[in-house]
RNA sequence: GGUCUCGUGGCCGAGUGGCUAGGCAGCGGUCUGCAAAACCGUGUACAGCGGUUCGAAUCCGCUCGAGACCUCCA
């Protein structure tokens, strides 16, 4: 296994080049990764889960390969406007006004809930989780830098990035594949007055209206930073002027990430990011699931099963497995049928993993292609984090395990060791699956179960099937399934 | 309207020129007191029409359909 791990050459699809590229970090053995986190004004939904799980997979895999990864994922708690990019109300402030609480109460409330959901999904906490509101100084400094270089202008206390000027010697649209002329001609004319010289320009700093509760002093006005500023400022602060990976949902590609590139390129005179990675959307009946579309199902709803579209509750690990069974760059359509299939598939995988622990090695038997399976798993992950292919390959290992358990296949000590290593590495460490059934008092329960099973076995030997069936049925009501096999009876939770 | 992506068997979902993806469901069998699980076997899938090629789901063109971005959204 180690040998595949060491040989690994990871290929990453770079949104910037629209091609797969061999991943080479700026500093050997160290990786800097920045991912756009949530704007904390509402509960996390499936889309948040997908983004978090996608980059959790990247984080886990690179860590597994031996890289030291500094993973920064921000919390947006200021500057994210509700409607038109520069005229709407701040999302946090709006929520605070509606609920008559402090904006920071909104932030705290939803941040805590976000963390809870991510923990449930077994998403590892990032190395640094900076808040936009905690980095006003850095953001203001960056705006000043851009102003000084002449790529921004101030109007009535607000500062805007001059996209037209930037386009003269840079390519605004390099990431999203847009042309500046199209952007200028296609951007919708906003109602009301705009201080911007050009509709494609975006705000670096906004002056706060008197009614606006979230405000900070700056050289230009009491106000707040533009949405794109935070990621540029915080990414630079914690990962440097240029870092390896920047991730986020595809919907952030334009204008958010495009603008980040423009700002940082001007401020630091270099492109901020080597590899841009974007996860695709989750769809519901073929349509994107999104907060603004009102069709987003919250994770709490899914875990509890209380939403009109849900036929049942789905556990966090089912959701995680469901998401990992699709490649991160494909859209993934939500349906009860698909989730139920994922639930069953996951169970099969986990049962096999438990079976594996009890498996006994047979002396001298030949290798059973375990190396090939391990190699295929690493190949899949090295190919732009293809978790669906890795999972498919793990099911090949499941076949081996079950066959060995049924005595149809002999596995020797070396094979067994390799197989255990493979399953453990991939299922639990790389894919980040947890066995939800495995409780701390499992040993006690198993002891009790062995007693019950032996009593029932006595009945069965006496052909007292009435008694044995009563035992099985009543355990069934507790969601415990008994399985009578050749070598005795085993049990598992439904 | 502009830019881009996608269309794979009952469902989900891999696969970029020739070799079984995989999961779920179904069917037949083995095992079992009966079940469950597991195992074995089982599917003329690649939106349509043309073209390139010895050979295409895979490359090219067109048609149809779906979606994303161009406003906030993971």
XYZ file of C-alpha atoms (C1' of nucleotides) in Angstrom:
568
model
C 0.000 0.000 0.000
C 2.709 2.364 1.032
C 4.350 1.892 -2.276
C 1.264 3.176 -4.145
C 1.004 6.002 -1.705
C 4.566 7.047 -2.349
C 4.309 6.747 -6.095
C 1.282 8.943 -6.217
C 1.224 11.662 -8.811
C -2.009 13.511 -8.386
C -3.780 15.017 -11.351
C -6.163 17.888 -10.654
C -8.700 19.491 -12.942
C -7.842 23.173 -12.968
C -10.782 25.460 -13.732
C -8.290 28.055 -14.872
C -6.973 25.968 -17.775
C -10.097 23.794 -18.085
C -7.763 20.824 -18.160
C -6.421 18.169 -15.875
C -2.921 19.065 -14.717
C -0.303 17.235 -12.707
C -0.385 18.745 -9.249
C 2.907 20.236 -8.143
C 2.829 22.205 -4.902
C 4.774 25.429 -4.593
C 6.670 24.038 -1.606
C 7.378 20.331 -1.667
C 5.423 18.436 0.978
C 3.380 21.501 1.920
C 0.048 22.460 0.420
C -1.940 25.631 0.944
C -5.645 25.333 0.245
C -8.347 27.952 0.580
C -12.023 27.083 0.269
C -14.994 29.440 0.300
C -17.048 28.643 3.365
C -20.629 29.519 4.135
C -22.310 32.847 4.592
C -23.798 32.215 7.977
C -27.316 33.554 7.717
C -29.211 30.271 7.425
C -28.985 26.546 7.997
C -26.592 24.466 5.927
C -28.165 22.463 3.118
C -27.082 19.646 0.831
C -25.070 22.019 -1.315
C -22.966 23.096 1.625
C -22.470 19.451 2.450
C -21.208 18.760 -1.034
C -18.672 21.566 -1.043
C -17.457 20.689 2.432
C -17.205 16.972 1.681
C -15.482 17.534 -1.659
C -12.681 19.539 -0.122
C -12.619 17.375 2.969
C -11.800 14.536 0.581
C -9.001 16.582 -0.979
C -7.720 17.559 2.459
C -7.831 13.984 3.710
C -6.251 12.499 0.612
C -3.338 14.896 0.464
C -2.798 14.421 4.181
C -2.868 10.664 3.670
C -0.213 10.994 0.984
C 1.973 12.660 3.555
C 1.561 16.316 2.645
C 1.255 18.865 5.368
C -1.869 20.723 4.322
C -2.852 24.112 5.651
C -6.554 24.243 4.932
C -8.247 27.610 5.303
C -12.017 27.838 5.071
C -13.626 31.149 5.847
C -16.859 32.123 7.520
C -18.504 34.983 5.681
C -20.170 37.185 8.234
C -20.126 40.556 6.546
C -20.211 42.108 3.139
C -22.404 39.594 1.409
C -25.241 41.584 -0.063
C -28.744 40.310 -0.571
C -29.754 41.413 -4.031
C -27.952 43.410 -6.650
C -24.284 43.206 -6.015
C -23.897 46.731 -4.806
C -27.335 47.949 -3.884
C -28.816 45.199 -1.744
C -28.884 44.710 1.959
C -26.227 42.693 3.750
C -27.502 39.125 4.236
C -26.483 38.993 7.876
C -27.805 42.436 8.648
C -31.116 41.644 7.021
C -31.560 38.526 9.104
C -30.611 40.450 12.230
C -33.134 43.158 11.451
C -35.896 40.640 10.790
C -35.240 38.772 14.007
C -34.378 41.887 16.005
C -31.061 40.599 17.225
C -27.448 41.656 16.835
C -25.834 40.666 13.531
C -23.172 38.834 15.476
C -25.873 36.808 17.181
C -26.992 35.645 13.754
C -23.416 34.815 12.895
C -22.803 32.913 16.095
C -26.059 30.995 15.912
C -25.568 29.738 12.368
C -21.851 29.147 12.729
C -22.500 26.808 15.615
C -25.176 25.003 13.640
C -22.916 24.751 10.622
C -20.180 23.205 12.720
C -22.623 20.735 14.209
C -23.768 19.602 10.749
C -20.210 19.321 9.466
C -19.226 17.261 12.501
C -22.163 14.971 11.838
C -20.909 14.498 8.289
C -17.461 13.753 9.696
C -15.994 16.711 7.826
C -12.684 17.588 9.419
C -12.326 21.091 10.746
C -10.025 23.212 8.611
C -6.657 24.316 9.927
C -7.804 27.935 10.098
C -11.355 29.231 9.945
C -11.129 32.995 9.677
C -14.087 35.351 9.879
C -14.396 38.215 7.430
C -15.373 40.561 10.250
C -12.132 39.707 12.048
C -10.025 40.839 9.098
C -11.223 44.352 8.390
C -7.732 45.774 8.766
C -6.301 43.401 6.182
C -9.137 44.110 3.794
C -8.823 47.851 4.126
C -5.079 47.600 3.585
C -5.653 45.645 0.418
C -8.152 48.180 -0.906
C -5.603 50.910 -0.237
C -3.016 48.956 -2.159
C -5.309 48.609 -5.146
C -6.221 52.300 -5.011
C -2.562 53.248 -4.900
C -1.878 51.198 -7.991
C -4.645 53.017 -9.782
C -7.032 50.164 -10.381
C -9.814 51.433 -8.175
C -11.658 54.682 -7.706
C -13.571 56.264 -4.875
C -17.025 57.713 -5.244
C -18.870 59.171 -2.297
C -17.207 57.004 0.342
C -17.349 53.803 -1.677
C -14.463 52.229 -3.570
C -14.891 50.275 -6.789
C -12.558 48.105 -8.783
C -11.966 49.445 -12.279
C -12.574 46.389 -14.426
C -12.201 48.253 -17.690
C -8.773 49.536 -16.791
C -7.718 46.131 -15.499
C -8.796 44.604 -18.795
C -6.380 46.739 -20.748
C -3.408 44.714 -19.535
C -5.005 41.693 -17.873
C -7.714 39.256 -18.786
C -10.760 39.815 -16.625
C -12.671 36.630 -17.490
C -9.671 34.341 -17.536
C -11.319 31.969 -15.073
C -14.912 32.060 -16.248
C -14.086 32.230 -19.929
C -15.715 35.570 -20.494
C -14.822 38.473 -22.682
C -14.832 41.940 -21.226
C -16.910 43.348 -24.090
C -19.600 40.762 -23.456
C -19.537 41.473 -19.764
C -20.039 45.145 -20.298
C -22.747 44.760 -22.891
C -24.529 41.869 -21.194
C -24.605 43.009 -17.626
C -28.092 44.004 -16.728
C -28.660 47.681 -16.205
C -29.423 48.069 -12.550
C -32.351 50.077 -11.406
C -31.625 53.171 -9.435
C -28.443 55.112 -9.237
C -25.068 53.491 -9.274
C -21.821 55.158 -8.481
C -19.958 52.732 -10.656
C -18.335 53.951 -13.827
C -19.042 50.667 -15.461
C -21.590 47.987 -14.746
C -18.880 45.324 -14.652
C -17.016 47.098 -11.848
C -17.422 45.692 -8.373
C -17.275 47.136 -4.891
C -14.144 46.889 -2.764
C -15.601 49.039 -0.015
C -19.143 50.254 0.496
C -20.235 53.264 2.458
C -22.917 52.295 4.941
C -26.275 53.995 4.818
C -27.345 55.532 8.148
C -29.694 52.608 8.792
C -26.978 50.021 8.190
C -25.970 48.376 11.439
C -22.798 46.623 10.350
C -20.174 49.339 9.868
C -16.530 49.953 10.409
C -14.398 53.073 10.027
C -12.147 53.325 6.987
C -10.233 56.053 5.136
C -13.243 56.496 2.844
C -16.318 56.166 5.032
C -17.972 54.234 7.797
C -18.878 51.151 5.865
C -18.110 47.571 5.088
C -15.943 45.587 2.668
C -17.098 44.208 -0.651
C -17.829 40.523 -0.700
C -14.842 39.451 -2.770
C -12.315 41.219 -0.558
C -12.379 38.823 2.359
C -11.135 35.778 0.486
C -8.330 37.691 -1.190
C -7.212 39.294 2.054
C -7.461 36.220 4.225
C -6.062 33.843 1.645
C -3.035 36.081 1.290
C -2.646 36.505 5.020
C -2.619 32.819 5.874
C -1.347 31.186 2.691
C 0.755 33.842 1.026
C 0.501 35.962 -2.091
C 0.354 32.836 -4.189
C -0.899 29.494 -2.966
C -1.709 26.068 -4.344
C -5.433 25.431 -4.322
C -8.522 27.560 -4.115
C -11.834 25.736 -3.999
C -15.512 26.450 -3.884
C -18.808 25.788 -5.578
C -19.114 26.320 -9.306
C -21.629 29.058 -8.708
C -18.850 31.137 -7.160
C -16.705 30.984 -10.250
C -18.172 34.199 -11.537
C -18.075 36.871 -10.340
C -16.613 35.961 -6.962
C -13.471 34.073 -7.943
C -12.944 36.038 -11.111
C -12.905 39.197 -9.022
C -10.609 37.673 -6.448
C -8.079 36.995 -9.180
C -8.321 40.568 -10.449
C -7.957 42.147 -7.004
C -5.068 39.998 -5.909
C -3.289 40.264 -9.211
C -3.308 44.033 -8.905
C -2.446 44.113 -5.198
C 0.342 41.541 -5.267
C 1.344 41.603 -8.912
C 0.909 37.900 -9.301
C -1.922 35.490 -9.884
C -3.036 34.366 -6.420
C -3.814 30.719 -7.071
C -2.205 27.873 -8.995
C -5.094 25.423 -9.099
C -8.734 26.449 -8.972
C -11.128 23.642 -8.113
C -14.911 23.848 -8.297
C -17.455 21.335 -7.166
C -20.672 21.022 -9.147
C -24.186 21.605 -7.879
C -26.713 19.305 -6.311
C -29.949 19.352 -8.233
C -33.490 18.622 -7.209
C -35.659 17.345 -10.026
C -32.972 18.523 -12.379
C -32.871 22.048 -11.040
C -30.127 23.522 -8.957
C -30.699 23.438 -5.253
C -30.080 26.864 -3.863
C -31.041 29.096 -1.021
C -32.213 31.824 -3.334
C -34.356 29.362 -5.272
C -36.084 28.249 -2.100
C -35.702 24.560 -2.942
C -32.812 23.790 -0.638
C -33.386 21.044 1.888
C -31.477 21.671 5.092
C -29.214 18.992 6.485
C -31.156 18.967 9.737
C -34.297 18.212 7.745
C -32.602 15.360 5.947
C -31.141 13.841 9.088
C -34.554 14.050 10.764
C -36.602 13.131 7.714
C -39.015 16.003 8.131
C -39.468 17.526 4.722
C -42.335 16.868 2.304
C -39.955 15.528 -0.335
C -38.345 13.006 1.987
C -39.736 9.496 2.243
C -37.540 8.814 5.262
C -34.673 10.211 7.288
C -31.181 9.763 5.873
C -28.198 9.502 8.148
C -25.195 11.815 7.784
C -23.063 8.942 6.544
C -25.638 8.034 3.906
C -25.458 11.616 2.675
C -21.685 11.552 2.721
C -21.552 8.274 0.825
C -24.182 9.472 -1.653
C -22.096 12.551 -2.403
C -18.863 10.581 -2.715
C -20.467 8.123 -5.123
C -20.605 10.893 -7.703
C -17.575 12.719 -9.039
C -17.326 16.207 -7.573
C -17.421 17.909 -10.959
C -20.697 16.270 -12.032
C -24.105 17.486 -11.041
C -25.759 15.154 -8.596
C -29.503 14.772 -8.610
C -31.273 14.295 -5.345
C -33.920 11.577 -5.106
C -35.208 9.211 -2.472
C -34.437 6.252 -4.682
C -30.808 7.277 -5.115
C -30.378 7.936 -1.409
C -31.893 4.608 -0.455
C -29.521 2.865 -2.841
C -26.627 4.722 -1.245
C -27.834 3.725 2.197
C -27.858 0.044 1.253
C -24.546 0.191 -0.561
C -22.890 1.882 2.390
C -24.225 -0.769 4.727
C -22.842 -3.506 2.530
C -19.437 -1.861 2.610
C -19.452 -1.424 6.374
C -20.675 -4.939 7.073
C -17.814 -6.254 4.955
C -15.400 -4.107 6.918
C -16.671 -5.643 10.156
C -16.516 -9.125 8.653
C -12.931 -8.486 7.665
C -11.927 -7.902 11.275
C -13.086 -11.399 12.206
C -11.534 -13.097 9.214
C -8.878 -15.729 9.901
C -5.849 -16.124 7.698
C -5.122 -19.396 5.955
C -1.554 -20.594 5.655
C 0.290 -20.455 2.394
C -2.552 -19.408 0.152
C -1.671 -17.322 -2.858
C -2.326 -13.618 -3.130
C -5.787 -12.790 -4.381
C -5.294 -9.659 -6.400
C -5.361 -7.368 -3.431
C -2.424 -5.369 -4.714
C -4.303 -4.701 -7.919
C -7.303 -3.456 -5.991
C -5.136 -1.186 -3.877
C -3.447 0.204 -6.948
C -6.799 0.831 -8.615
C -7.995 2.727 -5.545
C -4.948 4.975 -5.544
C -5.134 5.435 -9.308
C -8.726 6.563 -8.961
C -7.942 9.093 -6.270
C -4.898 10.339 -8.140
C -7.097 10.995 -11.130
C -8.767 14.174 -9.934
C -10.103 12.594 -6.738
C -12.373 10.090 -8.420
C -14.102 8.812 -5.323
C -16.841 6.988 -7.300
C -14.259 4.817 -9.024
C -12.443 4.225 -5.750
C -15.700 3.144 -4.145
C -16.518 0.834 -7.041
C -13.105 -0.743 -6.551
C -13.696 -1.146 -2.832
C -16.733 -3.235 -3.702
C -14.352 -5.619 -5.455
C -12.600 -5.948 -2.115
C -15.993 -6.554 -0.495
C -16.483 -9.499 -2.847
C -13.163 -10.961 -1.748
C -13.991 -10.491 1.911
C -17.380 -12.140 1.635
C -16.004 -14.987 -0.413
C -13.304 -15.576 2.197
C -15.885 -15.419 4.938
C -17.911 -18.060 3.153
C -14.845 -20.253 2.846
C -14.821 -19.969 -0.922
C -11.499 -18.230 -0.928
C -8.328 -18.667 1.083
C -6.555 -15.557 2.254
C -3.114 -15.701 3.809
C -1.657 -13.518 6.512
C -0.044 -11.033 4.127
C -3.200 -10.642 2.068
C -5.290 -10.181 5.146
C -3.006 -7.519 6.476
C -3.025 -5.667 3.167
C -6.760 -5.923 2.863
C -7.288 -4.543 6.352
C -4.916 -1.699 5.651
C -6.659 -0.881 2.375
C -10.171 -0.905 3.788
C -9.155 1.070 6.830
C -7.247 3.686 4.848
C -9.866 4.203 2.202
C -13.167 3.829 3.973
C -12.368 5.564 7.217
C -9.412 7.854 6.602
C -9.719 8.952 2.988
C -13.437 8.758 2.307
C -14.058 9.741 5.914
C -16.865 7.265 6.496
C -17.732 6.506 10.090
C -19.467 3.386 11.263
C -22.521 4.944 12.839
C -23.538 1.681 14.471
C -20.264 1.205 16.271
C -21.091 2.414 19.742
C -18.798 2.451 22.718
C -20.724 -0.274 24.522
C -20.598 -2.579 21.538
C -18.638 -5.147 23.490
C -21.293 -5.382 26.146
C -24.027 -5.709 23.533
C -22.082 -8.359 21.683
C -21.623 -10.316 24.901
C -25.356 -10.190 25.574
C -26.051 -11.190 22.008
C -23.786 -14.223 22.236
C -25.755 -15.403 25.253
C -29.067 -14.964 23.480
C -27.763 -16.622 20.354
C -26.547 -19.684 22.262
C -29.905 -20.049 24.035
C -31.646 -19.852 20.708
C -29.221 -22.355 19.252
C -30.212 -24.839 21.949
C -33.822 -24.425 20.912
C -32.908 -24.921 17.288
C -30.986 -28.087 18.032
C -34.138 -29.409 19.735
C -36.065 -28.310 16.656
C -38.045 -25.978 18.849
C -38.422 -23.488 16.021
C -41.315 -21.741 17.703
C -38.965 -20.537 20.420
C -36.117 -19.729 18.065
C -38.417 -17.690 15.856
C -39.853 -15.802 18.795
C -36.335 -14.806 19.772
C -35.487 -13.740 16.254
C -38.731 -11.814 15.827
C -38.444 -9.947 19.086
C -34.838 -9.018 18.350
C -36.048 -7.924 14.922
C -38.295 -5.409 16.612
C -35.168 -3.938 18.206
C -33.643 -3.700 14.708
C -31.308 -6.578 15.379
C -30.994 -9.079 12.556
C -29.871 -12.647 13.171
C -28.137 -14.493 10.394
C -27.801 -18.254 10.629
C -24.737 -19.337 8.741
C -22.709 -22.509 8.467
C -20.382 -21.537 11.290
C -23.051 -20.406 13.654
C -25.201 -17.334 13.968
C -24.078 -13.745 13.659
C -25.990 -10.568 14.306
C -26.047 -7.005 13.089
C -28.079 -3.880 13.428
C -30.554 -3.226 10.670
C -29.571 36.962 -26.157
C -24.118 35.668 -24.729
C -20.713 31.877 -22.549
C -20.361 26.904 -21.032
C -21.698 21.913 -19.522
C -24.365 17.549 -19.966
C -27.751 13.621 -22.261
C -25.147 5.902 -20.532
C -29.571 -0.301 -19.256
C -35.764 0.131 -14.296
C -33.009 4.041 -10.841
C -28.167 6.282 -9.476
C -23.536 6.655 -11.587
C -18.065 5.533 -13.822
C -15.930 5.225 -18.505
C -12.662 9.678 -24.169
C -11.242 4.954 -29.985
C -11.133 -1.972 -29.595
C -10.772 -5.481 -23.589
C -16.919 -7.101 -17.348
C -17.099 -0.265 -14.138
C -19.723 -0.297 -9.598
C -24.131 0.358 -6.375
C -29.556 -0.259 -5.887
C -33.686 -2.902 -7.943
C -35.228 -7.501 -10.974
C -34.869 -12.733 -12.549
C -32.866 -18.030 -11.911
C -29.943 -21.074 -8.617
C -26.731 -22.625 -4.041
C -26.967 -22.405 1.199
C -30.950 -22.368 5.351
C -35.888 -25.810 9.610
C -37.911 -21.206 7.460
C -35.816 -16.444 6.766
C -31.977 -12.799 6.251
C -27.173 -12.214 4.520
C -23.633 -14.103 1.372
C -22.278 -16.713 -3.039
C -22.957 -18.325 -8.435
C -25.427 -17.139 -12.983
C -28.321 -13.467 -15.553
C -29.108 -7.242 -19.048
C -28.398 -6.753 -27.778
C -27.156 0.772 -22.171
C -24.777 4.601 -24.365
C -30.694 11.120 -26.955
C -31.385 11.241 -32.632
C -29.234 11.721 -37.573
C -24.955 12.013 -40.527
C -19.492 11.797 -40.935
C -14.105 10.205 -39.776
C -12.049 5.109 -38.829
C -10.535 -1.649 -39.939
C -13.350 -0.396 -35.451
C -17.023 5.000 -31.696
C -20.753 5.526 -25.836
C -15.790 7.576 -26.609
C -13.510 12.023 -32.283
C -16.237 15.771 -35.859
C -20.913 18.167 -37.611
C -26.017 18.982 -37.218
C -30.808 18.228 -34.666
C -33.563 17.529 -30.242
C -33.632 17.755 -24.889
C -31.844 19.282 -19.966
C -29.001 22.344 -16.905
C -25.397 26.158 -15.114
C -23.306 31.090 -15.228
C -24.142 36.175 -17.071
C -27.644 39.451 -9.787
C -27.014 36.703 -4.280
C -26.259 31.296 -3.834
C -21.752 25.616 -2.056
